[in-house]
Short mmCIF file of C-alpha atoms (C1' of nucleotides) in Angstrom, two decimals:
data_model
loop_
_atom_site.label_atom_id
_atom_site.label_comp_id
_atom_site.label_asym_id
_atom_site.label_seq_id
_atom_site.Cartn_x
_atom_site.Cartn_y
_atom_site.Cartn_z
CA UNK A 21 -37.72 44.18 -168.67
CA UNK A 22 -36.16 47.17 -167.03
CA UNK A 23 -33.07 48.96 -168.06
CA UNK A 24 -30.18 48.34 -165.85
CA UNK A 25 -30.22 52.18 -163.93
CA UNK A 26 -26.49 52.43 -164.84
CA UNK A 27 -26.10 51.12 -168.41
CA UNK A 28 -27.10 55.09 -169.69
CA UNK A 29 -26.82 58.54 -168.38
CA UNK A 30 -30.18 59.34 -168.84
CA UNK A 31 -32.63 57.27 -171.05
CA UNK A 32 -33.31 53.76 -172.04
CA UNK A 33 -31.62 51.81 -175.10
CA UNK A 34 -35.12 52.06 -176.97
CA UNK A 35 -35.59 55.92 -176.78
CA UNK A 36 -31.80 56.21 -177.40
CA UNK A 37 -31.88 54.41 -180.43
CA UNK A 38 -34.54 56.30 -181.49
CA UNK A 39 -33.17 60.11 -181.07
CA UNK A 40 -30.56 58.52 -182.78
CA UNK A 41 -32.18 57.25 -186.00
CA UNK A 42 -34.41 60.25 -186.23
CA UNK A 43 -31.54 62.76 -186.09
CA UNK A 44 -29.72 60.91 -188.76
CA UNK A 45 -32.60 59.85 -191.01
CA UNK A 46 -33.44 63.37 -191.56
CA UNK A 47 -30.07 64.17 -192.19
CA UNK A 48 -28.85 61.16 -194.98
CA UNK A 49 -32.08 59.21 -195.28
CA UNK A 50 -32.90 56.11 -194.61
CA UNK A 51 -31.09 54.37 -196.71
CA UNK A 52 -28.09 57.04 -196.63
CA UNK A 53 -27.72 55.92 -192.45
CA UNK A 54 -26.22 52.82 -191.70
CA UNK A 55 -27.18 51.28 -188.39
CA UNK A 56 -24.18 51.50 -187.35
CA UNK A 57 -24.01 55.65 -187.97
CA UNK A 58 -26.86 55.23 -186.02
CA UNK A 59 -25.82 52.86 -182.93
CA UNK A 60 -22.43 54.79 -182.77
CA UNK A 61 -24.51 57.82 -182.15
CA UNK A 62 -26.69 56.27 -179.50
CA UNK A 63 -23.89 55.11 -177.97
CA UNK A 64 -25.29 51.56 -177.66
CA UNK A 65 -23.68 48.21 -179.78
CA UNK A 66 -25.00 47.38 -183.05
CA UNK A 67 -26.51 44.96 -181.99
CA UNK A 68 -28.81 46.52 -179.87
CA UNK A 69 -31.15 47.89 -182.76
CA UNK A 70 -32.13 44.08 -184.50
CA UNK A 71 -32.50 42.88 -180.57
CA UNK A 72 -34.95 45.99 -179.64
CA UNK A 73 -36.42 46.34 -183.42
CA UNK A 74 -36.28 43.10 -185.03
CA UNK A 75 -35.28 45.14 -188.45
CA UNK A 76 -34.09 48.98 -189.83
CA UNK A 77 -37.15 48.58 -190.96
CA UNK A 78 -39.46 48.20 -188.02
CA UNK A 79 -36.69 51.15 -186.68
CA UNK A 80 -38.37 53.53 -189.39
CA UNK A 81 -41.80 52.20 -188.58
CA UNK A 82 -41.07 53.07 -184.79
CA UNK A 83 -39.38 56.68 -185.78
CA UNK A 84 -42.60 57.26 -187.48
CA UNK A 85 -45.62 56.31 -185.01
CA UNK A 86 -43.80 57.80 -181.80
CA UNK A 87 -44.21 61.66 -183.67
CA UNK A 88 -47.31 60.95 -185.65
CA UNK A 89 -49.54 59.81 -182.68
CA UNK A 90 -48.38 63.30 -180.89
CA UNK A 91 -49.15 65.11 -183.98
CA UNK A 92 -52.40 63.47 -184.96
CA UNK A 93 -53.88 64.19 -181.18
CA UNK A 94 -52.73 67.48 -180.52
CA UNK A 95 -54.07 68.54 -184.34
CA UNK A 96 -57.63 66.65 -183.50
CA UNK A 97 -57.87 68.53 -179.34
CA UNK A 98 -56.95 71.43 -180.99
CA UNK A 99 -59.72 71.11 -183.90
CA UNK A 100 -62.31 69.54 -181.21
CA UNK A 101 -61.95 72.75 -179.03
CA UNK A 102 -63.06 75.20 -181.93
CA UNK A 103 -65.56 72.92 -184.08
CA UNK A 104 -68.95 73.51 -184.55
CA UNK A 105 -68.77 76.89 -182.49
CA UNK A 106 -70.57 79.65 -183.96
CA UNK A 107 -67.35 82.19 -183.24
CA UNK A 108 -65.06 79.89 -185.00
CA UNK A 109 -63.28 81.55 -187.45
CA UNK A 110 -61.70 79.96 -190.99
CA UNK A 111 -58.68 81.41 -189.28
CA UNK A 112 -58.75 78.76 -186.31
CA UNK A 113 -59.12 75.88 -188.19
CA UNK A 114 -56.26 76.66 -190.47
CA UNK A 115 -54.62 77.14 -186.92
CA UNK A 116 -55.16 74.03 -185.33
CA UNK A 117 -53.93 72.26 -188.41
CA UNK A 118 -51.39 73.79 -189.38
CA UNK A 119 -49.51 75.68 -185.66
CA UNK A 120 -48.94 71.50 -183.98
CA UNK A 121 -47.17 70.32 -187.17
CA UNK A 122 -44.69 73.45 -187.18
CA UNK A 123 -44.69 73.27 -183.19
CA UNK A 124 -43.33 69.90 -183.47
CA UNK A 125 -40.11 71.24 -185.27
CA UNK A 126 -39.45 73.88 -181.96
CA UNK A 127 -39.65 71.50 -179.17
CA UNK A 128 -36.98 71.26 -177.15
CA UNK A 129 -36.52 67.41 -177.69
CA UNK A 130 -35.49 65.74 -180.62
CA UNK A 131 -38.36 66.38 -182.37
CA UNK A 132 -36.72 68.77 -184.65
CA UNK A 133 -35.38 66.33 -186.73
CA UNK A 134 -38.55 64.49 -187.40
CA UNK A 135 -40.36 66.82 -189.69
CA UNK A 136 -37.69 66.64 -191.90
CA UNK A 137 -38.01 63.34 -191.64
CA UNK A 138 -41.54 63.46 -192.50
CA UNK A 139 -41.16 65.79 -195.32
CA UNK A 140 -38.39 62.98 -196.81
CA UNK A 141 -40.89 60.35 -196.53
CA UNK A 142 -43.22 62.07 -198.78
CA UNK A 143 -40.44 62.67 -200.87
CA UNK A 144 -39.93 58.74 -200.56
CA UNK A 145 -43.55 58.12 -202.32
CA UNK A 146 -43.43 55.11 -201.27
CA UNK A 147 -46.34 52.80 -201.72
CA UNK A 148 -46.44 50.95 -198.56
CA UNK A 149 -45.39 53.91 -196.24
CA UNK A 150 -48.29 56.10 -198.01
CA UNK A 151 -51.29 53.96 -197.13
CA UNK A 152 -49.15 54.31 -193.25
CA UNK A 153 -49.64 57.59 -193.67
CA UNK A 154 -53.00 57.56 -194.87
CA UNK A 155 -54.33 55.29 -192.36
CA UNK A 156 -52.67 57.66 -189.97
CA UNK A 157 -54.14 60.74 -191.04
CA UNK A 158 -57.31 59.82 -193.25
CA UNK A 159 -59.59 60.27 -190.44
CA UNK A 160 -57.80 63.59 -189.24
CA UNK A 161 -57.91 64.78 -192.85
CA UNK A 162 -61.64 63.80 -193.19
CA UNK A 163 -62.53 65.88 -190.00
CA UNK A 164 -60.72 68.86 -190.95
CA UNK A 165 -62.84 68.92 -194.33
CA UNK A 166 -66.11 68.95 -192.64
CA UNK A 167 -64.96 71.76 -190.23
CA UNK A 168 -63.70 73.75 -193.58
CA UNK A 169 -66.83 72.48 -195.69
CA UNK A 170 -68.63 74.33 -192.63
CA UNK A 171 -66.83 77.18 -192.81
CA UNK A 172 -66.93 77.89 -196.61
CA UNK A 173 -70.83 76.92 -197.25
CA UNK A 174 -70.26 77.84 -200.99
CA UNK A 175 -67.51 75.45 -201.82
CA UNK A 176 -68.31 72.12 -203.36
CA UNK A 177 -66.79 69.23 -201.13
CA UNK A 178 -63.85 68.18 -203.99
CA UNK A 179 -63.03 72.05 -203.74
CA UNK A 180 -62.33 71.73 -200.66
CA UNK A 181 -60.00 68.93 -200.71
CA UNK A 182 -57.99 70.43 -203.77
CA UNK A 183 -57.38 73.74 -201.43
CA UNK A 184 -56.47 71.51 -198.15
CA UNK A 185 -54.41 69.37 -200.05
CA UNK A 186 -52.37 72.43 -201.47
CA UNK A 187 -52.10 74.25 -197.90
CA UNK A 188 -50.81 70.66 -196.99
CA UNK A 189 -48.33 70.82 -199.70
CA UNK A 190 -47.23 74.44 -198.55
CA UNK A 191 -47.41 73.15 -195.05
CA UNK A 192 -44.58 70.20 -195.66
CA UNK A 193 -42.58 72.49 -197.70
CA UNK A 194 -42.56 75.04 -194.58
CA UNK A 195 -41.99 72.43 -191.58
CA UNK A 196 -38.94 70.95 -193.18
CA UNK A 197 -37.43 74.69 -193.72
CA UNK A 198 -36.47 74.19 -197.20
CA UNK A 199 -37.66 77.90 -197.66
CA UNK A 200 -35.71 80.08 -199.25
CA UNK A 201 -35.95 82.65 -196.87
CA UNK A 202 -32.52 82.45 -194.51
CA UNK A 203 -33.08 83.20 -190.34
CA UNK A 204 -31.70 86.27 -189.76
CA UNK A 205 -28.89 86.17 -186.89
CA UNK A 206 -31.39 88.61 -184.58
CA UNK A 207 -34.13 86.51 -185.29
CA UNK A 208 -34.60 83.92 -182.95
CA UNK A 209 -35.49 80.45 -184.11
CA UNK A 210 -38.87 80.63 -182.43
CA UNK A 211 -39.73 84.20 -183.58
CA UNK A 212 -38.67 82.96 -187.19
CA UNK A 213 -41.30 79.75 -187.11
CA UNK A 214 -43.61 81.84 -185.58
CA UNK A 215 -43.66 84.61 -188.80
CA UNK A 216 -43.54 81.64 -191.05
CA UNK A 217 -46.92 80.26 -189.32
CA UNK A 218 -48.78 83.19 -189.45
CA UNK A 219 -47.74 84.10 -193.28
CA UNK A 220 -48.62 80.57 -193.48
CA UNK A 221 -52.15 80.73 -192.08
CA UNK A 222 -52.70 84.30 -193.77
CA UNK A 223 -52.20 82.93 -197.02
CA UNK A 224 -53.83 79.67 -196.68
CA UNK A 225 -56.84 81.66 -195.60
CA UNK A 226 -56.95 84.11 -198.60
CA UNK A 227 -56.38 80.81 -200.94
CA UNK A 228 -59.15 78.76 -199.02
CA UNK A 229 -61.71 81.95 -199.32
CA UNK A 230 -61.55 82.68 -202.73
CA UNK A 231 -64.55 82.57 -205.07
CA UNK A 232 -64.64 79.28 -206.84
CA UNK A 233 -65.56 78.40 -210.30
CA UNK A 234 -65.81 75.07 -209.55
CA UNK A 235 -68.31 73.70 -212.39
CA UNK A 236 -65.38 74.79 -214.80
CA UNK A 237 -64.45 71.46 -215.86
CA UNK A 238 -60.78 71.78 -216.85
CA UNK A 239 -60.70 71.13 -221.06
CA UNK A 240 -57.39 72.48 -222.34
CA UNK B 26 -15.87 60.94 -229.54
CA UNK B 27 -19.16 59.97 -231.63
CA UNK B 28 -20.87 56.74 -230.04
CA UNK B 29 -21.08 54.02 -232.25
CA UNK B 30 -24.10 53.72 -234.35
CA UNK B 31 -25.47 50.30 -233.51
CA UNK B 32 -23.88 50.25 -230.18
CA UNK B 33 -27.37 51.07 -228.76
CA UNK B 34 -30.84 50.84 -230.36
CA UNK B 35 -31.86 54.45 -229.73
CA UNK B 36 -29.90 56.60 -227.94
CA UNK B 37 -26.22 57.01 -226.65
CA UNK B 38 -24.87 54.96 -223.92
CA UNK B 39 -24.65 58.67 -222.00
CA UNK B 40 -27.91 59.07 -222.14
CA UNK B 41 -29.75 56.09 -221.88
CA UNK B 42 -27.63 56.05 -218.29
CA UNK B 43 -29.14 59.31 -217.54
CA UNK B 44 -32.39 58.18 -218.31
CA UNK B 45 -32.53 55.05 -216.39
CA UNK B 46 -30.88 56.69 -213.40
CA UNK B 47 -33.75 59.49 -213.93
CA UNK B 48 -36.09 56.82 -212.74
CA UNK B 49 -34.52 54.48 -210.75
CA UNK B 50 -33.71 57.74 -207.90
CA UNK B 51 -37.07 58.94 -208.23
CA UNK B 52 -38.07 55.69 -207.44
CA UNK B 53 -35.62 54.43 -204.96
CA UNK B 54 -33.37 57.79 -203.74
CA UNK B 55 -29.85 58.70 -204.48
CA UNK B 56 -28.29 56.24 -201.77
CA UNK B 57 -31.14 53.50 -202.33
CA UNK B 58 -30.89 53.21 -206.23
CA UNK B 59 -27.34 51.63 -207.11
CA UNK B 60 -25.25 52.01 -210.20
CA UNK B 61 -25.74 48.27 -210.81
CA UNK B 62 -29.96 48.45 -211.12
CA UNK B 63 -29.47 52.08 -213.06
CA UNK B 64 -26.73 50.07 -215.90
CA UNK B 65 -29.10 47.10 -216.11
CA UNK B 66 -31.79 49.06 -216.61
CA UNK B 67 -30.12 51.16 -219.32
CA UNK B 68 -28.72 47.54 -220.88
CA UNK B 69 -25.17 49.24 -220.61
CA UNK B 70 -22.11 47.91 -218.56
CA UNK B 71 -21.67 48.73 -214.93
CA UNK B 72 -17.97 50.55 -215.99
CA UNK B 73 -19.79 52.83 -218.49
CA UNK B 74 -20.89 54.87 -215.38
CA UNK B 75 -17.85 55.72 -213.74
CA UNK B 76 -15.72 56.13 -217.33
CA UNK B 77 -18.72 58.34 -218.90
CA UNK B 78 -19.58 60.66 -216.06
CA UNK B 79 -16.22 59.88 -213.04
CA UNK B 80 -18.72 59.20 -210.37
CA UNK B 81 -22.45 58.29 -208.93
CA UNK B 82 -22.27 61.73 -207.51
CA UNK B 83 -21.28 63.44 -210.92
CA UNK B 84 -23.92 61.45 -212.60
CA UNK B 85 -26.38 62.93 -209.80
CA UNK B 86 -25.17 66.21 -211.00
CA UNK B 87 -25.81 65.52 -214.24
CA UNK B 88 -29.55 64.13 -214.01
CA UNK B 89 -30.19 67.95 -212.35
CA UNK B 90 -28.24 69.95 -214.89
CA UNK B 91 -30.16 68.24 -217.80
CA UNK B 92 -33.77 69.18 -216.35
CA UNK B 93 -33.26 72.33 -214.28
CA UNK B 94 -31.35 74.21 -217.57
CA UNK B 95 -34.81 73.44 -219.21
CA UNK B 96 -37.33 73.91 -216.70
CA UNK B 97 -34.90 77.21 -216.61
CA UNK B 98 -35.07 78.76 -219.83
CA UNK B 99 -38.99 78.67 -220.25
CA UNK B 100 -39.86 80.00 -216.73
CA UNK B 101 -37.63 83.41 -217.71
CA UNK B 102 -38.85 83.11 -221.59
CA UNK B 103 -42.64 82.92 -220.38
CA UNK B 104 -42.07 85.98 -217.81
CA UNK B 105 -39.69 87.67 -221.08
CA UNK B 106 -43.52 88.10 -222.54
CA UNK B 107 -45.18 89.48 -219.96
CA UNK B 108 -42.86 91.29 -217.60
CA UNK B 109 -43.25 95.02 -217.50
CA UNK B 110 -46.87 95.06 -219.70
CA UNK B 111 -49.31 97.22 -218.95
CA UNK B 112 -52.15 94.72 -219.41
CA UNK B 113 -50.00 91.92 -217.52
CA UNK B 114 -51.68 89.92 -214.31
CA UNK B 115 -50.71 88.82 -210.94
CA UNK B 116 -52.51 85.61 -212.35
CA UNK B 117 -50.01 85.53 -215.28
CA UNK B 118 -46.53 85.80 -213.68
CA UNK B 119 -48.00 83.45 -211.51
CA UNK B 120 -48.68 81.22 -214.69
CA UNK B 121 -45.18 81.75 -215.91
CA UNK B 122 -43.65 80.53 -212.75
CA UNK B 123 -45.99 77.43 -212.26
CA UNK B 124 -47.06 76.12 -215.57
CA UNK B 125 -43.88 75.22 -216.81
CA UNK B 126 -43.06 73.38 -213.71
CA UNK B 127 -46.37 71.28 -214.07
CA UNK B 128 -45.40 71.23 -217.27
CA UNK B 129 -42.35 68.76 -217.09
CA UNK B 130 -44.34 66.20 -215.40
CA UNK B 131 -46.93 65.73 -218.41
CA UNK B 132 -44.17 65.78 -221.39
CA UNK B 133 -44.10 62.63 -223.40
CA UNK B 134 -40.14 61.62 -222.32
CA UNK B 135 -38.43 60.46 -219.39
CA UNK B 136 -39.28 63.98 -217.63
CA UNK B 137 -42.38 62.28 -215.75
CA UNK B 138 -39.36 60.97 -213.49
CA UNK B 139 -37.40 64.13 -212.98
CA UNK B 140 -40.14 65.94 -210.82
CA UNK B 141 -39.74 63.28 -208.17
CA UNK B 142 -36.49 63.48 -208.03
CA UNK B 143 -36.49 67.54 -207.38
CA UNK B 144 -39.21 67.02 -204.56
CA UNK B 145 -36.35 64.14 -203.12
CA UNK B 146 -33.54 67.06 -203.47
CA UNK B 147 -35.64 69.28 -201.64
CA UNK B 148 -35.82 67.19 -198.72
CA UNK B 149 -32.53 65.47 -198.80
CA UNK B 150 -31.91 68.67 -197.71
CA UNK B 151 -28.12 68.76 -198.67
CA UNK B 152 -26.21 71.98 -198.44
CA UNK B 153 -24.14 71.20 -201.20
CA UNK B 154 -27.24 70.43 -203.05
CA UNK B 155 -28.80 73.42 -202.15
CA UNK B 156 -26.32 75.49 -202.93
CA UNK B 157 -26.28 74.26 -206.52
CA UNK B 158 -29.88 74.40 -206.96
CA UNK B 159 -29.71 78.18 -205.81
CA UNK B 160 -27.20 79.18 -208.11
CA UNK B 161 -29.11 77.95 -211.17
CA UNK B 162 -32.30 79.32 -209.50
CA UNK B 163 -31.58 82.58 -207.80
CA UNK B 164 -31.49 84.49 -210.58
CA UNK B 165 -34.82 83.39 -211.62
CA UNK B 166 -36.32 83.86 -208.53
CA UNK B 167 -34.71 87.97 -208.08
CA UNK B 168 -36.87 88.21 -211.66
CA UNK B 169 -39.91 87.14 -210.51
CA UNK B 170 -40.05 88.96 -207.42
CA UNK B 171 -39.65 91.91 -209.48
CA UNK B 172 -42.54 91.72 -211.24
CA UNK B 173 -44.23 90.50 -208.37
CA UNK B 174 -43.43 94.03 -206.73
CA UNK B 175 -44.82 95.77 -209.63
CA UNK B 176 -47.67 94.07 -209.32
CA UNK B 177 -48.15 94.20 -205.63
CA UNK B 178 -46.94 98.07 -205.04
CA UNK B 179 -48.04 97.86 -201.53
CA UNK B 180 -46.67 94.86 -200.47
CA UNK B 181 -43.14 94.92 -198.89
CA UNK B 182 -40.08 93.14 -200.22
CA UNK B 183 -39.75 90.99 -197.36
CA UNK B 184 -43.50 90.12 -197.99
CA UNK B 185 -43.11 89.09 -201.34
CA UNK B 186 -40.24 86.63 -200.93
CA UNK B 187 -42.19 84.89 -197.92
CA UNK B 188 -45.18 84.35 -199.95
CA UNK B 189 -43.26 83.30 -203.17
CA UNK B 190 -41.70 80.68 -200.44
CA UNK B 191 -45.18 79.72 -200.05
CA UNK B 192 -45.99 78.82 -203.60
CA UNK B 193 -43.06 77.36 -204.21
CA UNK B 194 -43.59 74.96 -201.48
CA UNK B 195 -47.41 74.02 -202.93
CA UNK B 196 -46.10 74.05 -206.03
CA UNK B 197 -43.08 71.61 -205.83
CA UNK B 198 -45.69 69.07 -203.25
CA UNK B 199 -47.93 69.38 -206.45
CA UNK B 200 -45.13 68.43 -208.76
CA UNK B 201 -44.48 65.26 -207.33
CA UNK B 202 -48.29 64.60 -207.26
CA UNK B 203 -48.10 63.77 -203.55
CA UNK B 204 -51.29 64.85 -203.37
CA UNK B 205 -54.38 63.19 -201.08
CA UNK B 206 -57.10 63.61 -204.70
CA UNK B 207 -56.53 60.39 -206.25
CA UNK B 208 -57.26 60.87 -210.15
CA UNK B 209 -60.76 59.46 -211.09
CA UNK B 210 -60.35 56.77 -214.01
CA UNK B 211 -62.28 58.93 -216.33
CA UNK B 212 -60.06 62.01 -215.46
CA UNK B 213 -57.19 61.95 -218.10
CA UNK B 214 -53.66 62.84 -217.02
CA UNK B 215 -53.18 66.19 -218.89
CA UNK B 216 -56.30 66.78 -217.31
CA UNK B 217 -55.90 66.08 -214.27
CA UNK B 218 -52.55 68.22 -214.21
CA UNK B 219 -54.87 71.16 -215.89
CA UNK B 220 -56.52 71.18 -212.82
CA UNK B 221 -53.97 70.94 -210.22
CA UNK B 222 -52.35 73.98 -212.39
CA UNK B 223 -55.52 76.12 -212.02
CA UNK B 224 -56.48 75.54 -208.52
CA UNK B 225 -52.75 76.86 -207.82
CA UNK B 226 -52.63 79.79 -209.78
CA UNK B 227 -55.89 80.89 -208.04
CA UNK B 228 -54.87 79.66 -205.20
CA UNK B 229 -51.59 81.32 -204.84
CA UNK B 230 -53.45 84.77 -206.83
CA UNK B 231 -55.61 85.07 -203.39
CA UNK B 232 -52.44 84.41 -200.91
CA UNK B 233 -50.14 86.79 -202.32
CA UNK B 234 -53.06 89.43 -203.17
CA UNK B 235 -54.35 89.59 -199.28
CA UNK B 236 -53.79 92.54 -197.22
CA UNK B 237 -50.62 92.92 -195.41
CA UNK B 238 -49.93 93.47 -191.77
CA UNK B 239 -46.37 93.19 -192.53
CA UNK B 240 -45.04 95.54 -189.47
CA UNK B 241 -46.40 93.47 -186.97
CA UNK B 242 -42.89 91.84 -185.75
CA UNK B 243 -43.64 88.30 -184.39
CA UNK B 244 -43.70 88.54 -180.21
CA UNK B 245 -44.27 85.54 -178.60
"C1'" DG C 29 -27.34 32.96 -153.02
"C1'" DG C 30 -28.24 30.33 -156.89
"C1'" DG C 31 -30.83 30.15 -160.99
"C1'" DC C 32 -33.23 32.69 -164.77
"C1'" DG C 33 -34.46 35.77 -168.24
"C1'" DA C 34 -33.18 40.27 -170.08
"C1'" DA C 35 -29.74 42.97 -171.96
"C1'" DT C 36 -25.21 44.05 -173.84
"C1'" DC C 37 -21.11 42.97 -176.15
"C1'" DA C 38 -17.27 41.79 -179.67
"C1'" DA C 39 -16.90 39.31 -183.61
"C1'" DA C 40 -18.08 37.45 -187.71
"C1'" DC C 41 -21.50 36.23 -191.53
"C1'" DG C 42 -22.78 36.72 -196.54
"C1'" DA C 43 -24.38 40.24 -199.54
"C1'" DT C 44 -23.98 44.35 -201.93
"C1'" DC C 45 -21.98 48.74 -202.49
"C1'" DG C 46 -18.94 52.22 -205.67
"C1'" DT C 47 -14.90 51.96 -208.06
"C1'" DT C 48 -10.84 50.16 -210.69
"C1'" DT C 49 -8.47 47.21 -213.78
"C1'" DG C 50 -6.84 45.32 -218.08
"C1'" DA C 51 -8.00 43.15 -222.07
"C1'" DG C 52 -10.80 43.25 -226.17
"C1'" DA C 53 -13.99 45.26 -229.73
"C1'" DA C 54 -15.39 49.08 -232.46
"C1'" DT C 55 -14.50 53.38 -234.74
"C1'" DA C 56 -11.79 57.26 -236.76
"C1'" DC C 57 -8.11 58.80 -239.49
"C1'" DG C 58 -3.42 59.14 -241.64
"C1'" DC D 4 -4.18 49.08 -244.53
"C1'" DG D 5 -2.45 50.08 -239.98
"C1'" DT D 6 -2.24 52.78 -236.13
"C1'" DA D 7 -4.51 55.44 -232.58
"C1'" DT D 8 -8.42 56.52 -230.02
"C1'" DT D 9 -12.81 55.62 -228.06
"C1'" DC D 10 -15.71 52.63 -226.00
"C1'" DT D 11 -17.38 48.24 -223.91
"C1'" DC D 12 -16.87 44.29 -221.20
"C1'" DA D 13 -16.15 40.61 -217.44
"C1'" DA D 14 -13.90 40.34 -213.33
"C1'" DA D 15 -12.20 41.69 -209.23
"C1'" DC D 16 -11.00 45.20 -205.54
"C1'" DG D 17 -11.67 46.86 -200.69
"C1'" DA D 18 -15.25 48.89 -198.02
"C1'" DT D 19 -19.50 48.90 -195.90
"C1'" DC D 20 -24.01 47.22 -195.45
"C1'" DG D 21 -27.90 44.61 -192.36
"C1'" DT D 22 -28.06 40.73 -189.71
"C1'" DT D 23 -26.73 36.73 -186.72
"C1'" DT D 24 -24.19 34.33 -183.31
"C1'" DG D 25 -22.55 32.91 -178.79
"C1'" DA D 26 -20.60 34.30 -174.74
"C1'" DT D 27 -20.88 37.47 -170.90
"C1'" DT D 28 -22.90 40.65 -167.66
"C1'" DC D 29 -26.67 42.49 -165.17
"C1'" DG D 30 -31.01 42.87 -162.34
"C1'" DC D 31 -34.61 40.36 -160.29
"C1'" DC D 32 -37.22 36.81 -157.58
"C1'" DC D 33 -38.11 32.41 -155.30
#
DNA sequence: GGGCGAATCAAACGATCGTTTGAGAATACG
DNA sequence: CGTATTCTCAAACGATCGTTTGATTCGCCC
């Protein structure tokens, strides 16, 4: 069961396999790396990845739940501390949803890589991997609405899902860094996600708050 | 160098290939969807790639150049009419930026495809990539923040091009209508679209309106 | 310390990939 | 009509893919 102590420097086959995959899924895709891209990497034989995974594609299934479990509980502590208080602000639930997906592209791990990753598997539009996703993040999505339907009394309920689902869309867009705004050399990488969260939240606040005209039913 | 006229029942052998190839990477990627599904689903040869277009990464190329030279023309035609009037709105240079976009998705060809295959580009996340879709887009996007200055005269440079980063990340999630709002069955496409278009414009007409603080430098 | 399951390894499997070839059919043009 | 050019086609190329195999090594426990 245990990992002989002196087959790797520092981690087990598993996690190695997994840095592995995630760096180089977010950098050629999933089908783009081979496993053996990946098991050269990892230093480990090829082997290694159908006897610890069964599949590449219960390896991509693995990739996935390790950083989504983080995400979804740090986003749901973060939105349990502030809901329902009477100080909470439209400004701290925007916060707690959007600050642990962009922290998850500064940690010092491996992590990095993964929210690319995650912004390619949108990309994928896959069937199967977006009812994963959904069953993943339905109820997280479902809690942040009632927070925002509390904060914004005057918004009708499918309002406030088009307006979440676009700060989500700017949200993706930001954590994989496709922006075309380039890091200045004197701007550290942490100071640089850090302006791009707060322009973020800024600007998903003004869009969230603005007056609706929701009855307008769209004729063209 | 004209394609013979029964050869194919509608179009050329050129660009039936492009259109089939259209789908089959929005569908299945760049390295998923092989040249053997895109010629069998264009009823042409598996050679006719390679002698028509020299490679799978030429024909790539050429799937971009086709769409983006369109998408191209009417965002700068569309801000053409409006840039510089007296009577012009943030609302409408945002109009002239998004619509067309939203646009492709709804027109009656093979264009549907194409959108999912520019959210895919976007997070394949290639450099080379990249640095072709910048050329053909930089241009466009120096013209719009222009007008966006003179309709934001107190908003700073820097200011405008992160919150034009913002909309274009929204906007290009919304293209590939990765969105959580499932259409309603008695919600018809174009109208459905009509709707995502609005709630963006007004959307991104509240973000980029709100007050600056733009001199705070980051800390933390 | 001998047996046992877990883990790693080199090697090979068949399948599929992008690309090339060379012959044949269709078209253009003198 | 005959030649030249353009295009299509079936077949095969070598490379690489995900996966499997069988032997070997390692750590653990009775």
């Amino acid at each position: 069961m245990t990992a002989s102590p002196f087959a790797s420097r520092e981690r087990t086959t598993k996690e190695r396999i997994l840095g592995a995959a995630e760096t180089l899924f977010a950098t050629h895709g999933f089908a783009g790396a081979s496993l053996r891209q990946v098991t050269a990497a990892a230093k480990v034989n090829l082997a290694a990845v159908n006897y610890h995974f069964g599949s590449k594609d219960k390896l991509i299934e693995e990739v996935f739940r390790r950083r989504l479990d983080e995400l979804n509980s740090r986003r749901l502590s973060a939105l349990a501390r502030i809901a329902g208080q009477p100080d909470t602000k439209l400004e701290d639930v925007l916060d707690a949803y959007i600050r642990p997906a962009l922290d998850l592209s500064r940690t010092d791990g491996g992590a990095a890589a993964f929210v690319r990753v995650l912004a390619r598997a949108y990309a994928e539009h896959n069937e199967t991997l977006r009812r994963f996703l959904s069953d993943n993040y339905g109820h997280v999505l479902r809690q942040f609405a009632t927070e925002f339907a509390r904060q914004l009394p005057g918004l009708a309920k499918e309002d406030i899902y088009w307006r979440l689902d676009i700060v989500t869309g700017a949200l993706t867009y930001a954590m994989a860094d496709f922006g075309i705004i380039q890091r200045k050399n004197d701007v550290a990488e942490r100071d640089h996600r850090e302006q791009a969260a707060e322009h973020l939240i800024r600007f998903a606040a003004a869009g969230m708050r603005h007056p609706s005209i929701s009855s307008s039913t769209a004729t063209r």
